[in-house]
One Martini backbone bead per residue (centre of mass of N, CA, C, O) as a GRO file, in nm:
protein
  190
    1MET     BB    1  -7.540   8.013 -17.874
    2LEU     BB    2  -7.364   7.769 -17.986
    3GLY     BB    3  -7.091   7.868 -17.922
    4ARG     BB    4  -7.102   7.894 -17.605
    5ARG     BB    5  -7.151   7.601 -17.555
    6PHE     BB    6  -6.900   7.507 -17.674
    7ILE     BB    7  -6.703   7.675 -17.497
    8SER     BB    8  -6.808   7.562 -17.228
    9PHE     BB    9  -6.718   7.279 -17.269
   10PHE     BB   10  -6.396   7.333 -17.287
   11LYS     BB   11  -6.386   7.476 -16.989
   12ARG     BB   12  -6.421   7.236 -16.858
   13SER     BB   13  -6.308   7.032 -16.597
   14PRO     BB   14  -6.263   6.749 -16.521
   15LYS     BB   15  -6.306   6.528 -16.282
   16LEU     BB   16  -6.135   6.409 -16.012
   17GLN     BB   17  -6.056   6.097 -15.879
   18VAL     BB   18  -5.998   5.962 -15.583
   19THR     BB   19  -5.772   5.726 -15.493
   20SER     BB   20  -5.739   5.605 -15.161
   21SER     BB   21  -5.671   5.506 -14.829
   22THR     BB   22  -5.834   5.782 -14.683
   23ALA     BB   23  -6.127   5.789 -14.740
   24PRO     BB   24  -6.230   5.587 -14.486
   25GLU     BB   25  -6.126   5.785 -14.276
   26GLU     BB   26  -6.288   6.025 -14.326
   27GLY     BB   27  -6.564   5.891 -14.281
   28LYS     BB   28  -6.486   5.809 -13.959
   29SER     BB   29  -6.458   6.139 -13.880
   30LYS     BB   30  -6.709   6.259 -13.961
   31SER     BB   31  -6.894   6.069 -13.793
   32PHE     BB   32  -6.775   6.155 -13.521
   33GLY     BB   33  -6.852   6.462 -13.557
   34ARG     BB   34  -7.151   6.427 -13.574
   35LYS     BB   35  -7.184   6.290 -13.301
   36ALA     BB   36  -7.068   6.517 -13.118
   37VAL     BB   37  -7.259   6.741 -13.205
   38SER     BB   38  -7.515   6.611 -13.141
   39PHE     BB   39  -7.457   6.583 -12.833
   40VAL     BB   40  -7.413   6.878 -12.787
   41LEU     BB   41  -7.710   6.962 -12.861
   42ILE     BB   42  -7.872   6.768 -12.669
   43THR     BB   43  -7.747   6.879 -12.417
   44VAL     BB   44  -7.825   7.190 -12.453
   45THR     BB   45  -8.123   7.130 -12.484
   46GLY     BB   46  -8.176   6.999 -12.205
   47GLY     BB   47  -8.093   7.240 -12.023
   48VAL     BB   48  -8.279   7.451 -12.119
   49ALA     BB   49  -8.537   7.281 -12.042
   50LEU     BB   50  -8.473   7.242 -11.735
   51SER     BB   51  -8.466   7.549 -11.683
   52ALA     BB   52  -8.759   7.622 -11.780
   53LEU     BB   53  -8.922   7.429 -11.577
   54ASP     BB   54  -8.788   7.550 -11.324
   55ASP     BB   55  -8.916   7.844 -11.402
   56LEU     BB   56  -9.207   7.744 -11.378
   57ALA     BB   57  -9.214   7.636 -11.104
   58ILE     BB   58  -9.155   7.911 -10.960
   59TYR     BB   59  -9.397   8.060 -11.061
   60HIS     BB   60  -9.616   7.861 -10.969
   61GLY     BB   61  -9.546   7.900 -10.663
   62CYS     BB   62  -9.563   8.220 -10.627
   63SER     BB   63  -9.846   8.269 -10.755
   64SER     BB   64 -10.000   8.086 -10.576
   65LYS     BB   65  -9.941   8.245 -10.323
   66ALA     BB   66 -10.031   8.540 -10.425
   67MET     BB   67 -10.334   8.457 -10.479
   68GLU     BB   68 -10.388   8.377 -10.153
   69LYS     BB   69 -10.355   8.682 -10.087
   70VAL     BB   70 -10.562   8.820 -10.295
   71SER     BB   71 -10.820   8.660 -10.175
   72GLU     BB   72 -10.801   8.803  -9.899
   73ASN     BB   73 -10.831   9.080 -10.042
   74GLN     BB   74 -11.078   9.306 -10.027
   75SER     BB   75 -10.974   9.557 -10.225
   76ILE     BB   76 -10.939   9.399 -10.466
   77ARG     BB   77 -11.216   9.271 -10.513
   78ASP     BB   78 -11.365   9.550 -10.516
   79ALA     BB   79 -11.241   9.648 -10.754
   80ILE     BB   80 -11.228   9.361 -10.983
   81GLY     BB   81 -11.364   9.129 -10.852
   82GLU     BB   82 -11.524   8.814 -10.850
   83PRO     BB   83 -11.297   8.632 -10.976
   84VAL     BB   84 -10.972   8.623 -10.937
   85VAL     BB   85 -10.719   8.594 -11.191
   86LYS     BB   86 -10.475   8.458 -11.341
   87GLY     BB   87 -10.279   8.476 -11.598
   88PRO     BB   88 -10.074   8.402 -11.816
   89TRP     BB   89  -9.737   8.270 -11.817
   90TYR     BB   90  -9.651   8.446 -12.107
   91ASN     BB   91  -9.709   8.741 -11.949
   92ALA     BB   92  -9.467   8.700 -11.751
   93SER     BB   93  -9.200   8.796 -11.505
   94LEU     BB   94  -8.878   8.668 -11.437
   95ALA     BB   95  -8.644   8.674 -11.162
   96VAL     BB   96  -8.343   8.520 -11.069
   97ALA     BB   97  -8.143   8.479 -10.764
   98HIS     BB   98  -7.929   8.357 -10.560
   99LYS     BB   99  -7.945   8.072 -10.637
  100ARG     BB  100  -8.257   8.048 -10.649
  101GLN     BB  101  -8.378   8.230 -10.386
  102SER     BB  102  -8.462   8.450 -10.543
  103VAL     BB  103  -8.756   8.642 -10.661
  104SER     BB  104  -8.914   8.817 -10.948
  105CYS     BB  105  -9.256   8.905 -11.005
  106THR     BB  106  -9.489   8.922 -11.304
  107PHE     BB  107  -9.841   8.953 -11.339
  108PRO     BB  108 -10.160   8.892 -11.450
  109VAL     BB  109 -10.476   8.990 -11.377
  110SER     BB  110 -10.836   8.943 -11.303
  111GLY     BB  111 -11.193   9.054 -11.338
  112PRO     BB  112 -11.491   9.165 -11.407
  113GLN     BB  113 -11.411   9.490 -11.343
  114GLY     BB  114 -11.083   9.423 -11.425
  115THR     BB  115 -10.741   9.478 -11.424
  116GLY     BB  116 -10.396   9.379 -11.358
  117VAL     BB  117 -10.064   9.388 -11.173
  118LEU     BB  118  -9.853   9.181 -11.020
  119ARG     BB  119  -9.607   9.220 -10.756
  120LEU     BB  120  -9.301   9.046 -10.664
  121LYS     BB  121  -9.106   8.937 -10.358
  122ALA     BB  122  -8.890   8.647 -10.293
  123VAL     BB  123  -8.800   8.367 -10.089
  124ARG     BB  124  -8.646   8.079  -9.990
  125LYS     BB  125  -8.703   7.791  -9.833
  126GLY     BB  126  -8.449   7.632  -9.754
  127GLU     BB  127  -8.247   7.413  -9.927
  128ASP     BB  128  -7.973   7.363 -10.154
  129THR     BB  129  -8.033   7.059 -10.343
  130TRP     BB  130  -8.054   6.808 -10.574
  131LEU     BB  131  -8.348   6.721 -10.427
  132SER     BB  132  -8.484   7.005 -10.467
  133PHE     BB  133  -8.550   6.991 -10.753
  134PHE     BB  134  -8.829   6.798 -10.689
  135TRP     BB  135  -8.937   6.973 -10.490
  136PRO     BB  136  -9.133   7.178 -10.352
  137ARG     BB  137  -9.141   7.526 -10.319
  138ASP     BB  138  -9.103   7.752 -10.047
  139TRP     BB  139  -9.239   8.086 -10.010
  140ASP     BB  140  -9.137   8.414  -9.910
  141ILE     BB  141  -9.323   8.711  -9.908
  142ILE     BB  142  -9.222   9.031  -9.901
  143ILE     BB  143  -9.315   9.186 -10.177
  144MET     BB  144  -9.655   9.342 -10.252
  145ASP     BB  145  -9.814   9.457 -10.554
  146THR     BB  146 -10.091   9.640 -10.709
  147LEU     BB  147 -10.198   9.728 -11.038
  148LEU     BB  148 -10.526   9.888 -11.122
  149HIS     BB  149 -10.797   9.867 -11.390
  150VAL     BB  150 -11.084  10.059 -11.404
  151PRO     BB  151 -11.332  10.041 -11.607
  152GLY     BB  152 -11.573  10.282 -11.756
  153ASN     BB  153 -11.633  10.567 -11.776
  154GLU     BB  154 -11.489  10.838 -11.825
  155GLU     BB  155 -11.498  10.937 -11.518
  156LYS     BB  156 -11.448  10.621 -11.399
  157GLN     BB  157 -11.171  10.597 -11.442
  158GLN     BB  158 -10.908  10.336 -11.265
  159THR     BB  159 -10.601  10.393 -11.099
  160MET     BB  160 -10.459  10.159 -10.865
  161ARG     BB  161 -10.261  10.120 -10.580
  162ILE     BB  162 -10.178   9.798 -10.395
  163SER     BB  163 -10.072   9.704 -10.092
  164LEU     BB  164  -9.957   9.386  -9.955
  165SER     BB  165  -9.712   9.424  -9.731
  166ASP     BB  166  -9.857   9.505  -9.479
  167SER     BB  167 -10.003   9.200  -9.457
  168LEU     BB  168  -9.701   9.093  -9.431
  169SER     BB  169  -9.495   8.899  -9.262
  170PRO     BB  170  -9.189   8.902  -9.182
  171PRO     BB  171  -8.925   8.675  -9.207
  172ALA     BB  172  -8.749   8.504  -9.008
  173CYS     BB  173  -8.399   8.537  -8.896
  174ALA     BB  174  -8.214   8.308  -8.753
  175ALA     BB  175  -7.920   8.405  -8.796
  176CYS     BB  176  -7.924   8.677  -8.690
  177SER     BB  177  -8.051   8.635  -8.425
  178ASP     BB  178  -7.823   8.436  -8.319
  179SER     BB  179  -7.589   8.622  -8.334
  180ARG     BB  180  -7.692   8.822  -8.154
  181THR     BB  181  -7.697   8.668  -7.907
  182VAL     BB  182  -7.379   8.595  -7.910
  183GLU     BB  183  -7.308   8.888  -7.859
  184LEU     BB  184  -7.463   8.947  -7.606
  185ASP     BB  185  -7.324   8.720  -7.425
  186ASN     BB  186  -7.019   8.845  -7.497
  187LEU     BB  187  -7.092   9.113  -7.343
  188GLU     BB  188  -7.181   9.018  -7.061
  189LYS     BB  189  -6.917   8.865  -6.983
  190LYS     BB  190  -6.726   9.150  -6.994
   0.00000   0.00000   0.00000
């Protein structure tokens, strides 16, 4: 064992120290590189955080509007009882499309007699500008239904689907009706 230590002592090469004029310049370039990497990481983190906050605002706007419609529906209140409450946001799913103009959302609902999952598709009213990021969004719900599970005795367990789309009026498409009017006017003139 003493022999191994003696041999390893001689196998080690002495460390060389570099003394040149480039050492301070390397320190400055490493410092600049670290600052650049830090800036990029902070920027990306901020962008991800803003996107998450925007998605949370979209979810809150759509789900609040949907819960208003659910509270007005007697068949849902009869099935799972009152009050019908929205489940936690982290159990929801959200998909946005068309430059954040349309959304598809699914979230849990519950009442004293049962639970369910509410699904909706909605489109956003208004323009998409930089300032609209800070304003609350107004959503038109196009399709909405719920899948409810009402537990009971072994014979009385029920799973039912209730469509709320029938009670919703479709949003008026001003651009479509305007273009159709122009086409009809042109046809009448000919």
